[in-house]
Short mmCIF file of C-alpha atoms in Angstrom, two decimals:
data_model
loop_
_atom_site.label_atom_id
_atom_site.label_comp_id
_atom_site.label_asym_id
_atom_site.label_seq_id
_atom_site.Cartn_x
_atom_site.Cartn_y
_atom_site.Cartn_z
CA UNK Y 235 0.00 0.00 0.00
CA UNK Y 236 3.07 1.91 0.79
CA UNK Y 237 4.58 1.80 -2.65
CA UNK Y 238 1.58 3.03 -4.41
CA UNK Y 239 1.61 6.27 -2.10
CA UNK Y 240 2.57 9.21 -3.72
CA UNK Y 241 3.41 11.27 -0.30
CA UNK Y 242 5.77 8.26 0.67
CA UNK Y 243 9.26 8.12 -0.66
CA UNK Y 244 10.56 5.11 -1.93
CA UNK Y 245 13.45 5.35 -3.72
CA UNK Y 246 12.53 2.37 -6.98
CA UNK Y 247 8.93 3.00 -6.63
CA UNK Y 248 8.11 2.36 -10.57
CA UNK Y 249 10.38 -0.51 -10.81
CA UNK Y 250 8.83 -2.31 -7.35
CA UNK Y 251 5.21 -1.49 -8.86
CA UNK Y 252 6.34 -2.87 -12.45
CA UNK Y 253 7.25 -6.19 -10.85
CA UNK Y 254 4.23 -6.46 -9.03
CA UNK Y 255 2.18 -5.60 -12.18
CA UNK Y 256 4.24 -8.32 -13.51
CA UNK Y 257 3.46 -10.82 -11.11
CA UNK Y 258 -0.34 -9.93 -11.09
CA UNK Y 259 -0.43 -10.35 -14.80
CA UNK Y 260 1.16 -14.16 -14.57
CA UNK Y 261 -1.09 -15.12 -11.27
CA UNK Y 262 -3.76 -14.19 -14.07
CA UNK Y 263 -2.51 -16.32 -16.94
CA UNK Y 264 -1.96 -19.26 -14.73
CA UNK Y 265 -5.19 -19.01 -13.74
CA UNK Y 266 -6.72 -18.79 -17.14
CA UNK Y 267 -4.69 -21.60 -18.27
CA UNK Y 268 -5.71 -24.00 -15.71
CA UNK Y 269 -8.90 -23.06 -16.16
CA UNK Y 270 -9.03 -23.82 -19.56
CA UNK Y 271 -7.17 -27.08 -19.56
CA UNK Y 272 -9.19 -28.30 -16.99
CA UNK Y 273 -12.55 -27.34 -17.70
CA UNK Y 274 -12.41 -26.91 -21.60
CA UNK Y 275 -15.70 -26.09 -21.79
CA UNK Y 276 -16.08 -22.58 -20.08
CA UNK Y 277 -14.68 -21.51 -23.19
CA UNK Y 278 -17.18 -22.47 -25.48
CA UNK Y 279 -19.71 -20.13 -27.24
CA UNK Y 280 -23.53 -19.98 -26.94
CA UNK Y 281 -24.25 -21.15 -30.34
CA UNK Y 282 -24.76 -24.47 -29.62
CA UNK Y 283 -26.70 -24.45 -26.78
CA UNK Y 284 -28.79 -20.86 -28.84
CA UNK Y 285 -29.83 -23.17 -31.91
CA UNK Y 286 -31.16 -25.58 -29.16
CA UNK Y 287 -33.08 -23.15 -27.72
CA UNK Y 288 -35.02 -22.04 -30.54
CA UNK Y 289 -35.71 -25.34 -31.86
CA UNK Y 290 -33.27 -25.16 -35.08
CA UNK Y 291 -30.51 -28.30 -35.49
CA UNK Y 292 -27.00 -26.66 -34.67
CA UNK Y 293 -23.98 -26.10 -37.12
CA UNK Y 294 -22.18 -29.05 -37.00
CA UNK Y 295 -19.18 -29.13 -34.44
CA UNK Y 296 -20.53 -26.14 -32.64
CA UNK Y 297 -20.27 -27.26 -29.84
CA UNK Y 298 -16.87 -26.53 -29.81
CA UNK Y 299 -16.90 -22.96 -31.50
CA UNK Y 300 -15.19 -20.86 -28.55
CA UNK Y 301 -16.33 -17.85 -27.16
CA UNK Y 302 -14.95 -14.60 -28.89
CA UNK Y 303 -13.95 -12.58 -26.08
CA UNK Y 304 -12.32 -15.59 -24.78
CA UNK Y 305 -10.50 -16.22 -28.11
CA UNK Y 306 -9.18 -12.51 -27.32
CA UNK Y 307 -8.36 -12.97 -23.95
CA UNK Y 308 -6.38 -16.15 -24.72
CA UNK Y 309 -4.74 -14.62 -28.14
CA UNK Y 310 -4.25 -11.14 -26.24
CA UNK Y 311 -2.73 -12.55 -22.55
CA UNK Y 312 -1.76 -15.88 -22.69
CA UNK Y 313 -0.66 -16.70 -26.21
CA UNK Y 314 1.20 -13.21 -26.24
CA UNK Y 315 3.38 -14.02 -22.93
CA UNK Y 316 2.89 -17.70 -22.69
CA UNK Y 317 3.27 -19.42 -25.89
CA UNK Y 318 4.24 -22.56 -23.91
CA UNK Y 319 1.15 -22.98 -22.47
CA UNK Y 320 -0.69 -21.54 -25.14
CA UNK Y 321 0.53 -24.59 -27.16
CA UNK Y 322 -0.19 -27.11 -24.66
CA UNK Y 323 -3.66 -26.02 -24.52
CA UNK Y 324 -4.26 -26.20 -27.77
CA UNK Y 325 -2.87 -29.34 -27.98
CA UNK Y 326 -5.08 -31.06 -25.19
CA UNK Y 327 -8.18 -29.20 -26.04
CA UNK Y 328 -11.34 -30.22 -28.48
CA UNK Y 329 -12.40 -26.62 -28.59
CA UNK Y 330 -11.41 -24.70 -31.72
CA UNK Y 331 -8.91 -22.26 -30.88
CA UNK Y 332 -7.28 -20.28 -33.60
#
């Protein structure tokens, strides 16, 4: 709370509150990438389950078209600073991630 305070002198402030962005942004993509190796489908998209709904047959395979803001989220954070994991989800997963 210190760090952040502007009245409070600390001599590496932006570097200490760079680091903990840092570490913030990777508690955030190892969330996100457990999350969607283990539980593949929270990323999927309404269509499916939409077409159901209203009584029309579903696109074949849509049931695992993925979200688009989670395609963004996972092309924007994870891919972007994680292609390791990126690649292993991918790999492991049904859903179609581009």
């Amino acid at each position: 709370v210190l760090i952040n305070n502007s009245q409070v002198f600390i001599e590496n402030r932006n570097a200490i509150l760079d680091k903990f962005l840092k570490d913030l942004e990777n508690i955030v993509i190892f969330h996100l990438s457990y999350l969607f190796y283990i539980k593949e489908h929270y990323m999927m998209s309404s269509d499916y389950v939409d077409s159901l709904d209203i009584g029309i047959t579903p696109e074949p395979d849509s049931q695992y078209f993925v979200a688009s803001f989670v395609q963004e989220i996972f092309d924007d954070l994870i891919t972007k600073n994680r292609a390791d994991l990126s690649a292993e989800i991918k790999k492991k997963t049904v859903m179609r991630l581009k």
